[in-house]
mmCIF file with all atom_site columns, C-alpha atoms in Angstrom:
data_model
loop_
_atom_site.group_PDB
_atom_site.id
_atom_site.type_symbol
_atom_site.label_atom_id
_atom_site.label_alt_id
_atom_site.label_comp_id
_atom_site.label_asym_id
_atom_site.label_entity_id
_atom_site.label_seq_id
_atom_site.pdbx_PDB_ins_code
_atom_site.Cartn_x
_atom_site.Cartn_y
_atom_site.Cartn_z
_atom_site.occupancy
_atom_site.B_iso_or_equiv
_atom_site.pdbx_formal_charge
_atom_site.auth_seq_id
_atom_site.auth_comp_id
_atom_site.auth_asym_id
_atom_site.auth_atom_id
_atom_site.pdbx_PDB_model_num
ATOM 1  C CA . MET A 1 1  ? -22.925 -3.668 -40.720 1.00 48.00 ? 1188 MET A CA 1
ATOM 2  C CA . ASN A 1 2  ? -24.868 -2.716 -37.531 1.00 59.00 ? 1189 ASN A CA 1
ATOM 3  C CA . GLN A 1 3  ? -28.610 -3.472 -37.946 1.00 87.00 ? 1190 GLN A CA 1
ATOM 4  C CA . LEU A 1 4  ? -30.598 0.355  -37.667 1.00 92.00 ? 1191 LEU A CA 1
ATOM 5  C CA . PRO A 1 5  ? -32.714 0.673  -34.777 1.00 94.00 ? 1192 PRO A CA 1
ATOM 6  C CA . ALA A 1 6  ? -36.237 1.363  -35.676 1.00 94.00 ? 1193 ALA A CA 1
ATOM 7  C CA . ALA A 1 7  ? -36.218 4.682  -35.040 1.00 95.00 ? 1194 ALA A CA 1
ATOM 8  C CA . TYR A 1 8  ? -33.156 5.852  -37.578 1.00 97.00 ? 1195 TYR A CA 1
ATOM 9  C CA . ALA A 1 9  ? -35.151 3.480  -40.180 1.00 95.00 ? 1196 ALA A CA 1
ATOM 10 C CA . GLU A 1 10 ? -38.403 5.368  -40.375 1.00 96.00 ? 1197 GLU A CA 1
ATOM 11 C CA . TYR A 1 11 ? -37.024 9.370  -39.816 1.00 97.00 ? 1198 TYR A CA 1
ATOM 12 C CA . LEU A 1 12 ? -35.022 8.166  -43.126 1.00 97.00 ? 1199 LEU A CA 1
ATOM 13 C CA . LYS A 1 13 ? -37.883 6.684  -45.356 1.00 96.00 ? 1200 LYS A CA 1
ATOM 14 C CA . GLY A 1 14 ? -38.708 9.381  -47.642 1.00 96.00 ? 1201 GLY A CA 1
ATOM 15 C CA . LYS A 1 15 ? -35.730 11.629 -46.886 1.00 95.00 ? 1202 LYS A CA 1
ATOM 16 C CA . SER A 1 16 ? -33.754 12.581 -50.349 1.00 95.00 ? 1203 SER A CA 1
ATOM 17 C CA . GLU A 1 17 ? -30.824 10.864 -51.041 1.00 96.00 ? 1204 GLU A CA 1
ATOM 18 C CA . SER A 1 18 ? -28.018 14.006 -50.561 1.00 94.00 ? 1205 SER A CA 1
ATOM 19 C CA . PHE A 1 19 ? -29.794 13.942 -46.243 1.00 95.00 ? 1206 PHE A CA 1
ATOM 20 C CA . THR A 1 20 ? -29.309 10.135 -46.706 1.00 96.00 ? 1207 THR A CA 1
ATOM 21 C CA . ALA A 1 21 ? -26.213 10.819 -47.277 1.00 96.00 ? 1208 ALA A CA 1
ATOM 22 C CA . THR A 1 22 ? -25.582 13.726 -44.814 1.00 96.00 ? 1209 THR A CA 1
ATOM 23 C CA . VAL A 1 23 ? -26.428 11.858 -42.116 1.00 97.00 ? 1210 VAL A CA 1
ATOM 24 C CA . LEU A 1 24 ? -26.547 8.012  -42.061 1.00 97.00 ? 1211 LEU A CA 1
ATOM 25 C CA . PRO A 1 25 ? -22.744 8.018  -41.367 1.00 97.00 ? 1212 PRO A CA 1
ATOM 26 C CA . VAL A 1 26 ? -23.961 9.187  -38.417 1.00 98.00 ? 1213 VAL A CA 1
ATOM 27 C CA . LEU A 1 27 ? -26.175 6.950  -37.734 1.00 98.00 ? 1214 LEU A CA 1
ATOM 28 C CA . LEU A 1 28 ? -23.904 4.261  -37.764 1.00 97.00 ? 1215 LEU A CA 1
ATOM 29 C CA . GLN A 1 29 ? -21.896 6.046  -35.503 1.00 97.00 ? 1216 GLN A CA 1
ATOM 30 C CA . SER A 1 30 ? -24.339 5.962  -32.991 1.00 97.00 ? 1217 SER A CA 1
ATOM 31 C CA . VAL A 1 31 ? -25.312 1.708  -33.227 1.00 96.00 ? 1218 VAL A CA 1
ATOM 32 C CA . ALA A 1 32 ? -21.354 1.763  -33.681 1.00 95.00 ? 1219 ALA A CA 1
ATOM 33 C CA . GLU A 1 33 ? -21.210 2.610  -29.664 1.00 95.00 ? 1220 GLU A CA 1
ATOM 34 C CA . LYS A 1 34 ? -24.610 2.472  -28.819 1.00 95.00 ? 1221 LYS A CA 1
ATOM 35 C CA . THR A 1 35 ? -24.490 4.988  -26.162 1.00 95.00 ? 1222 THR A CA 1
ATOM 36 C CA . HIS A 1 36 ? -25.606 8.389  -27.384 1.00 96.00 ? 1223 HIS A CA 1
ATOM 37 C CA . GLY A 1 37 ? -28.202 8.884  -29.929 1.00 97.00 ? 1224 GLY A CA 1
ATOM 38 C CA . VAL A 1 38 ? -28.054 11.680 -33.438 1.00 98.00 ? 1225 VAL A CA 1
ATOM 39 C CA . HIS A 1 39 ? -28.886 15.129 -33.379 1.00 97.00 ? 1226 HIS A CA 1
ATOM 40 C CA . VAL A 1 40 ? -30.027 16.090 -36.609 1.00 97.00 ? 1227 VAL A CA 1
ATOM 41 C CA . VAL A 1 41 ? -30.509 20.166 -36.978 1.00 96.00 ? 1228 VAL A CA 1
ATOM 42 C CA . VAL A 1 42 ? -31.769 21.707 -40.227 1.00 91.00 ? 1229 VAL A CA 1
ATOM 43 C CA . THR A 1 43 ? -31.692 24.481 -41.515 1.00 89.00 ? 1230 THR A CA 1
ATOM 44 C CA . SER A 1 44 ? -33.045 26.577 -45.517 1.00 85.00 ? 1231 SER A CA 1
ATOM 45 C CA . HIS A 1 45 ? -29.639 25.890 -46.958 1.00 87.00 ? 1232 HIS A CA 1
ATOM 46 C CA . VAL A 1 46 ? -27.860 22.859 -44.134 1.00 92.00 ? 1233 VAL A CA 1
ATOM 47 C CA . VAL A 1 47 ? -28.322 19.024 -42.992 1.00 94.00 ? 1234 VAL A CA 1
ATOM 48 C CA . GLN A 1 48 ? -26.207 18.467 -40.193 1.00 96.00 ? 1235 GLN A CA 1
ATOM 49 C CA . ALA A 1 49 ? -25.218 15.801 -37.716 1.00 97.00 ? 1236 ALA A CA 1
ATOM 50 C CA . GLN A 1 50 ? -23.817 14.521 -35.061 1.00 97.00 ? 1237 GLN A CA 1
ATOM 51 C CA . THR A 1 51 ? -24.492 12.023 -31.586 1.00 97.00 ? 1238 THR A CA 1
ATOM 52 C CA . ASP A 1 52 ? -24.542 14.023 -28.727 1.00 96.00 ? 1239 ASP A CA 1
ATOM 53 C CA . PRO A 1 53 ? -25.123 12.380 -25.633 1.00 97.00 ? 1240 PRO A CA 1
ATOM 54 C CA . ALA A 1 54 ? -28.176 14.391 -24.310 1.00 96.00 ? 1241 ALA A CA 1
ATOM 55 C CA . VAL A 1 55 ? -29.714 12.126 -26.762 1.00 97.00 ? 1242 VAL A CA 1
ATOM 56 C CA . PRO A 1 56 ? -30.917 8.360  -25.570 1.00 97.00 ? 1243 PRO A CA 1
ATOM 57 C CA . PHE A 1 57 ? -29.361 6.076  -27.787 1.00 97.00 ? 1244 PHE A CA 1
ATOM 58 C CA . GLY A 1 58 ? -31.943 4.578  -30.799 1.00 96.00 ? 1245 GLY A CA 1
ATOM 59 C CA . GLU A 1 59 ? -33.802 8.234  -30.464 1.00 97.00 ? 1246 GLU A CA 1
ATOM 60 C CA . ILE A 1 60 ? -33.484 11.798 -32.692 1.00 97.00 ? 1247 ILE A CA 1
ATOM 61 C CA . VAL A 1 61 ? -33.913 14.726 -31.358 1.00 97.00 ? 1248 VAL A CA 1
ATOM 62 C CA . GLU A 1 62 ? -34.187 17.043 -34.987 1.00 95.00 ? 1249 GLU A CA 1
ATOM 63 C CA . GLY A 1 63 ? -33.988 21.352 -33.970 1.00 89.00 ? 1250 GLY A CA 1
ATOM 64 C CA . VAL A 1 64 ? -31.381 23.637 -33.777 1.00 70.00 ? 1251 VAL A CA 1
ATOM 65 C CA . ALA A 1 65 ? -27.922 23.402 -32.367 1.00 55.00 ? 1252 ALA A CA 1
#
């Protein structure tokens, strides 16, 4: 497995198992592709993550889609 960038590892610190299980596969996809960062959307009921060409590789943006 490729090592996560420091920002990705820091982002996961203190997150729940279910949150990490949702977001980690997308972080790993980003690491494998090394072209885009990750956009995470968190609402009261849903956590979604996707690679995003508007986010530089190694960075995470959290917000609304």
